[in-house]
């Protein structure tokens, strides 16, 4: 059991590992009474009138008290952050931290409008939305029963929040901030020919960069986004005409598929 847990920790990319540690650590300290969760939530008045600037950061690390909701949200946070870090930023911890910072700023700006003051769930949702837009053809399932493409993941998560009796405001807030983030990171550079959210060099120096695929072992693999039967047909066709299908497959693969 310990070896398994140690393996999971070791193979988790560095930024995701740090984020999960801060979330679990913060919740543990509140449970033990060392920290009052009311000292953590986001509040403009307390921040700028009473100079409680730590709330700009602490509001992202407390997502819920220990319980079913906490476990559910931590699992979603872990899978969302790990997918995005391994899929889009392998070994680029500085770039991923910069994206998280921009996502955090967006959520801080939106919080008063949605009246959401603990921003860990919206931030997780923001990155989940970004991943879903970048890898829309990934086949996903919930307990092997409900199967859907990744592009529907944000709305599936909203539905799960309703079914479990949780507020969906943090989810909708995450969708809005995620869409804004996706536009500035992926859409706007194609329109203007320039990435205005390029990671500053000093940011990379602060957080460092890992050689690609070193420092952790990715558990997600890149495969053709077609289903199993279509993959088999492609293999047969490739055997018949390898050179022709080699070029065709390059055009057919729209996105990488990540299998849990």
CSV table of C-alpha atoms in Angstrom, one decimal:
chain,number,residue,atom,x,y,z
A,1,UNK,CA,0.0,0.0,0.0
A,2,UNK,CA,2.8,2.4,1.0
A,3,UNK,CA,4.8,1.4,-2.1
A,4,UNK,CA,1.7,2.1,-4.3
A,5,UNK,CA,1.1,5.5,-2.7
A,6,UNK,CA,4.8,6.4,-2.9
A,7,UNK,CA,4.7,5.4,-6.6
A,8,UNK,CA,1.7,7.6,-7.3
A,9,UNK,CA,3.4,10.6,-5.6
A,10,UNK,CA,6.7,10.0,-7.4
A,11,UNK,CA,5.0,9.7,-10.8
A,12,UNK,CA,2.8,12.8,-10.3
A,13,UNK,CA,4.2,15.8,-12.2
A,14,UNK,CA,5.6,18.4,-9.9
A,15,UNK,CA,3.1,21.2,-10.1
A,16,UNK,CA,0.1,18.9,-9.7
A,17,UNK,CA,1.9,17.3,-6.7
A,18,UNK,CA,2.5,20.6,-5.1
A,19,UNK,CA,-1.1,21.7,-5.7
A,20,UNK,CA,-2.6,18.6,-4.2
A,21,UNK,CA,-0.3,18.8,-1.2
A,22,UNK,CA,-1.4,22.4,-0.5
A,23,UNK,CA,-5.1,21.5,-0.8
A,24,UNK,CA,-4.9,18.5,1.5
A,25,UNK,CA,-2.5,20.2,3.9
A,26,UNK,CA,-4.8,23.3,4.2
A,27,UNK,CA,-7.9,21.2,4.8
A,28,UNK,CA,-6.1,19.1,7.4
A,29,UNK,CA,-4.9,22.2,9.3
A,30,UNK,CA,-8.5,23.5,9.4
A,31,UNK,CA,-9.8,20.1,10.5
A,32,UNK,CA,-7.3,20.1,13.4
A,33,UNK,CA,-8.2,23.6,14.4
A,34,UNK,CA,-4.9,25.3,13.5
A,35,UNK,CA,-6.6,27.4,10.9
A,36,UNK,CA,-10.1,28.8,10.7
A,37,UNK,CA,-11.5,28.4,7.2
A,38,UNK,CA,-13.1,31.8,7.6
A,39,UNK,CA,-9.6,33.3,7.5
A,40,UNK,CA,-9.1,31.7,4.0
A,41,UNK,CA,-11.9,32.9,1.8
A,42,UNK,CA,-11.7,35.6,-0.8
A,43,UNK,CA,-13.0,39.0,0.3
A,44,UNK,CA,-12.0,42.3,-1.4
A,45,UNK,CA,-12.8,44.4,1.8
A,46,UNK,CA,-10.7,42.3,4.1
A,47,UNK,CA,-7.8,42.2,1.5
A,48,UNK,CA,-7.6,45.9,0.7
A,49,UNK,CA,-8.9,47.5,3.8
A,50,UNK,CA,-7.5,45.3,6.5
A,51,UNK,CA,-4.5,44.2,4.4
A,52,UNK,CA,-5.1,40.5,4.6
A,53,UNK,CA,-3.3,39.8,1.4
A,54,UNK,CA,-2.9,36.1,2.1
A,55,UNK,CA,-6.5,35.6,1.1
A,56,UNK,CA,-5.5,36.2,-2.6
A,57,UNK,CA,-3.8,32.8,-2.4
A,58,UNK,CA,-5.4,30.9,0.5
A,59,UNK,CA,-8.9,31.0,-1.2
A,60,UNK,CA,-7.5,28.5,-3.8
A,61,UNK,CA,-6.4,25.9,-1.4
A,62,UNK,CA,-9.5,25.3,0.7
A,63,UNK,CA,-12.1,23.5,-1.4
A,64,UNK,CA,-14.4,21.8,1.2
A,65,UNK,CA,-14.3,20.3,4.7
A,66,UNK,CA,-13.3,16.6,4.9
A,67,UNK,CA,-16.1,14.4,3.5
A,68,UNK,CA,-17.6,13.1,0.3
A,69,UNK,CA,-17.5,16.4,-1.5
A,70,UNK,CA,-13.8,17.0,-0.5
A,71,UNK,CA,-12.8,13.5,-1.8
A,72,UNK,CA,-14.8,14.1,-5.0
A,73,UNK,CA,-13.2,17.5,-5.6
A,74,UNK,CA,-9.7,16.3,-4.8
A,75,UNK,CA,-10.0,13.4,-7.3
A,76,UNK,CA,-11.3,15.8,-10.0
A,77,UNK,CA,-8.5,18.3,-9.2
A,78,UNK,CA,-5.8,15.6,-9.4
A,79,UNK,CA,-7.0,14.1,-12.7
A,80,UNK,CA,-7.7,17.5,-14.3
A,81,UNK,CA,-4.3,19.0,-13.3
A,82,UNK,CA,-2.4,15.9,-14.2
A,83,UNK,CA,-4.0,15.5,-17.6
A,84,UNK,CA,-3.3,19.1,-18.5
A,85,UNK,CA,0.3,19.1,-17.1
A,86,UNK,CA,1.2,15.8,-18.9
A,87,UNK,CA,-0.7,16.5,-22.0
A,88,UNK,CA,0.2,20.2,-22.7
A,89,UNK,CA,3.1,21.0,-20.5
A,90,UNK,CA,5.3,17.9,-20.0
A,91,UNK,CA,8.5,19.0,-18.2
A,92,UNK,CA,7.5,22.6,-18.5
A,93,UNK,CA,6.6,23.4,-14.9
A,94,UNK,CA,7.2,27.2,-15.3
A,95,UNK,CA,4.8,27.4,-18.2
A,96,UNK,CA,2.1,25.4,-16.3
A,97,UNK,CA,2.5,27.6,-13.2
A,98,UNK,CA,2.1,30.7,-15.4
A,99,UNK,CA,-1.1,29.3,-16.8
A,100,UNK,CA,-2.4,28.5,-13.3
A,101,UNK,CA,-1.5,32.1,-12.3
A,102,UNK,CA,-3.5,33.6,-15.2
A,103,UNK,CA,-6.4,31.2,-14.4
A,104,UNK,CA,-6.3,32.3,-10.8
A,105,UNK,CA,-6.4,36.0,-11.7
A,106,UNK,CA,-9.4,35.4,-14.0
A,107,UNK,CA,-11.2,33.6,-11.1
A,108,UNK,CA,-10.4,36.4,-8.7
A,109,UNK,CA,-11.9,38.9,-11.1
A,110,UNK,CA,-15.1,36.8,-11.6
A,111,UNK,CA,-15.6,35.9,-8.0
A,112,UNK,CA,-17.7,39.0,-6.9
A,113,UNK,CA,-20.1,38.5,-9.9
A,114,UNK,CA,-20.7,34.8,-9.1
A,115,UNK,CA,-20.6,35.3,-5.3
A,116,UNK,CA,-18.1,32.5,-4.9
A,117,UNK,CA,-15.4,33.0,-2.3
A,118,UNK,CA,-13.5,29.7,-2.1
A,119,UNK,CA,-11.9,29.5,-5.5
A,120,UNK,CA,-10.3,26.0,-5.5
A,121,UNK,CA,-13.2,24.4,-7.4
A,122,UNK,CA,-13.5,27.1,-10.0
A,123,UNK,CA,-9.7,27.0,-10.7
A,124,UNK,CA,-9.8,23.3,-11.1
A,125,UNK,CA,-12.8,23.6,-13.4
A,126,UNK,CA,-11.0,26.3,-15.4
A,127,UNK,CA,-8.1,24.0,-16.2
A,128,UNK,CA,-10.5,21.1,-16.8
A,129,UNK,CA,-12.3,23.2,-19.4
A,130,UNK,CA,-9.0,24.1,-21.1
A,131,UNK,CA,-8.0,20.5,-21.3
A,132,UNK,CA,-11.4,19.5,-22.7
A,133,UNK,CA,-11.1,22.1,-25.4
A,134,UNK,CA,-7.6,21.0,-26.3
A,135,UNK,CA,-8.4,17.3,-26.3
A,136,UNK,CA,-12.1,17.1,-27.3
A,137,UNK,CA,-12.0,13.7,-28.9
A,138,UNK,CA,-10.8,11.8,-25.8
A,139,UNK,CA,-13.2,9.0,-24.9
A,140,UNK,CA,-14.2,9.1,-21.2
A,141,UNK,CA,-16.4,7.2,-18.9
A,142,UNK,CA,-17.8,7.3,-15.4
A,143,UNK,CA,-17.6,4.0,-13.7
A,144,UNK,CA,-17.8,2.3,-17.1
A,145,UNK,CA,-21.4,3.3,-17.5
A,146,UNK,CA,-21.7,6.8,-18.9
A,147,UNK,CA,-19.4,7.2,-21.9
A,148,UNK,CA,-18.8,10.6,-23.5
A,149,UNK,CA,-16.2,12.7,-25.4
A,150,UNK,CA,-14.0,15.1,-23.4
A,151,UNK,CA,-15.6,18.1,-25.0
A,152,UNK,CA,-18.7,17.4,-22.9
A,153,UNK,CA,-16.7,17.0,-19.6
A,154,UNK,CA,-17.5,20.5,-18.2
A,155,UNK,CA,-21.2,19.9,-18.6
A,156,UNK,CA,-21.0,16.4,-17.2
A,157,UNK,CA,-19.3,17.9,-14.1
A,158,UNK,CA,-22.1,20.5,-13.8
A,159,UNK,CA,-24.7,17.7,-14.0
A,160,UNK,CA,-22.8,15.7,-11.3
A,161,UNK,CA,-22.8,18.8,-9.0
A,162,UNK,CA,-26.6,19.0,-9.4
A,163,UNK,CA,-27.1,15.3,-8.8
A,164,UNK,CA,-24.9,15.3,-5.7
A,165,UNK,CA,-26.7,18.4,-4.3
A,166,UNK,CA,-23.7,20.8,-4.6
A,167,UNK,CA,-23.9,24.4,-5.8
A,168,UNK,CA,-23.2,24.7,-9.5
A,169,UNK,CA,-22.1,28.4,-9.3
A,170,UNK,CA,-18.4,27.5,-9.0
A,171,UNK,CA,-18.7,25.2,-12.0
A,172,UNK,CA,-20.3,27.9,-14.2
A,173,UNK,CA,-17.7,30.3,-13.0
A,174,UNK,CA,-15.0,27.9,-14.0
A,175,UNK,CA,-16.6,27.5,-17.5
A,176,UNK,CA,-16.5,31.2,-18.0
A,177,UNK,CA,-13.0,31.7,-16.9
A,178,UNK,CA,-11.9,28.6,-18.8
A,179,UNK,CA,-13.4,29.9,-22.0
A,180,UNK,CA,-11.6,33.2,-21.6
A,181,UNK,CA,-8.3,31.4,-20.9
A,182,UNK,CA,-8.8,29.1,-23.9
A,183,UNK,CA,-9.4,32.1,-26.1
A,184,UNK,CA,-6.3,34.0,-25.0
A,185,UNK,CA,-4.0,31.0,-25.0
A,186,UNK,CA,-5.2,29.1,-28.1
A,187,UNK,CA,-7.5,31.2,-30.3
A,188,UNK,CA,-6.1,34.8,-30.1
A,189,UNK,CA,-2.5,33.8,-31.1
A,190,UNK,CA,-3.9,32.3,-34.4
A,191,UNK,CA,-5.9,35.5,-35.1
A,192,UNK,CA,-3.1,38.0,-34.4
A,193,UNK,CA,-0.1,35.8,-35.0
A,194,UNK,CA,1.4,36.5,-31.6
A,195,UNK,CA,1.1,34.9,-28.1
A,196,UNK,CA,0.4,37.7,-25.7
A,197,UNK,CA,0.4,35.4,-22.7
A,198,UNK,CA,3.8,34.0,-23.4
A,199,UNK,CA,5.5,32.8,-20.2
A,200,UNK,CA,8.1,35.4,-19.0
A,201,UNK,CA,11.7,34.1,-18.8
A,202,UNK,CA,12.0,35.1,-15.2
A,203,UNK,CA,9.0,33.0,-14.4
A,204,UNK,CA,10.7,30.0,-16.0
A,205,UNK,CA,13.8,30.7,-14.0
A,206,UNK,CA,11.9,30.8,-10.7
A,207,UNK,CA,10.0,27.6,-11.2
A,208,UNK,CA,12.5,25.8,-13.4
A,209,UNK,CA,12.0,23.4,-16.3
A,210,UNK,CA,12.3,19.7,-16.3
A,211,UNK,CA,13.6,17.7,-19.3
A,212,UNK,CA,10.6,16.3,-21.2
A,213,UNK,CA,9.3,13.0,-19.7
A,214,UNK,CA,11.9,13.1,-16.9
A,215,UNK,CA,11.1,13.6,-13.2
A,216,UNK,CA,7.8,11.6,-13.5
A,217,UNK,CA,6.3,8.8,-15.5
A,218,UNK,CA,3.2,9.9,-17.4
A,219,UNK,CA,0.3,7.5,-17.0
A,220,UNK,CA,-1.6,8.9,-19.9
A,221,UNK,CA,-0.7,7.7,-23.4
A,222,UNK,CA,-1.2,9.2,-26.8
A,223,UNK,CA,-3.3,7.0,-29.1
A,224,UNK,CA,-5.6,7.5,-32.1
A,225,UNK,CA,-8.9,9.1,-30.9
A,226,UNK,CA,-11.0,6.7,-33.0
A,227,UNK,CA,-12.7,3.8,-31.1
A,228,UNK,CA,-11.4,0.3,-30.9
A,229,UNK,CA,-13.1,-1.0,-34.1
A,230,UNK,CA,-11.9,1.9,-36.2
A,231,UNK,CA,-8.4,1.5,-34.9
A,232,UNK,CA,-8.5,-2.2,-36.0
A,233,UNK,CA,-9.7,-1.2,-39.5
A,234,UNK,CA,-6.9,1.4,-39.8
A,235,UNK,CA,-4.3,-1.3,-38.8
A,236,UNK,CA,-5.6,-3.6,-41.5
A,237,UNK,CA,-5.6,-0.9,-44.1
A,238,UNK,CA,-2.1,0.1,-43.1
A,239,UNK,CA,-0.9,-3.4,-43.7
A,240,UNK,CA,-2.4,-3.3,-47.2
A,241,UNK,CA,-1.0,0.0,-48.2
A,242,UNK,CA,1.5,1.3,-45.5
A,243,UNK,CA,2.8,4.3,-47.3
A,244,UNK,CA,-0.6,5.7,-48.4
A,245,UNK,CA,-2.2,5.3,-45.0
A,246,UNK,CA,0.8,6.8,-43.2
A,247,UNK,CA,0.0,10.1,-44.8
A,248,UNK,CA,-3.8,9.7,-44.3
A,249,UNK,CA,-3.4,9.0,-40.6
A,250,UNK,CA,-1.5,12.2,-40.0
A,251,UNK,CA,-4.5,14.1,-41.3
A,252,UNK,CA,-7.1,12.0,-39.5
A,253,UNK,CA,-5.8,12.4,-36.0
A,254,UNK,CA,-7.4,15.5,-34.7
A,255,UNK,CA,-6.3,15.2,-31.1
A,256,UNK,CA,-4.5,12.8,-28.9
A,257,UNK,CA,-6.6,10.5,-26.8
A,258,UNK,CA,-5.7,10.0,-23.1
A,259,UNK,CA,-6.9,6.8,-21.6
A,260,UNK,CA,-7.1,6.5,-17.8
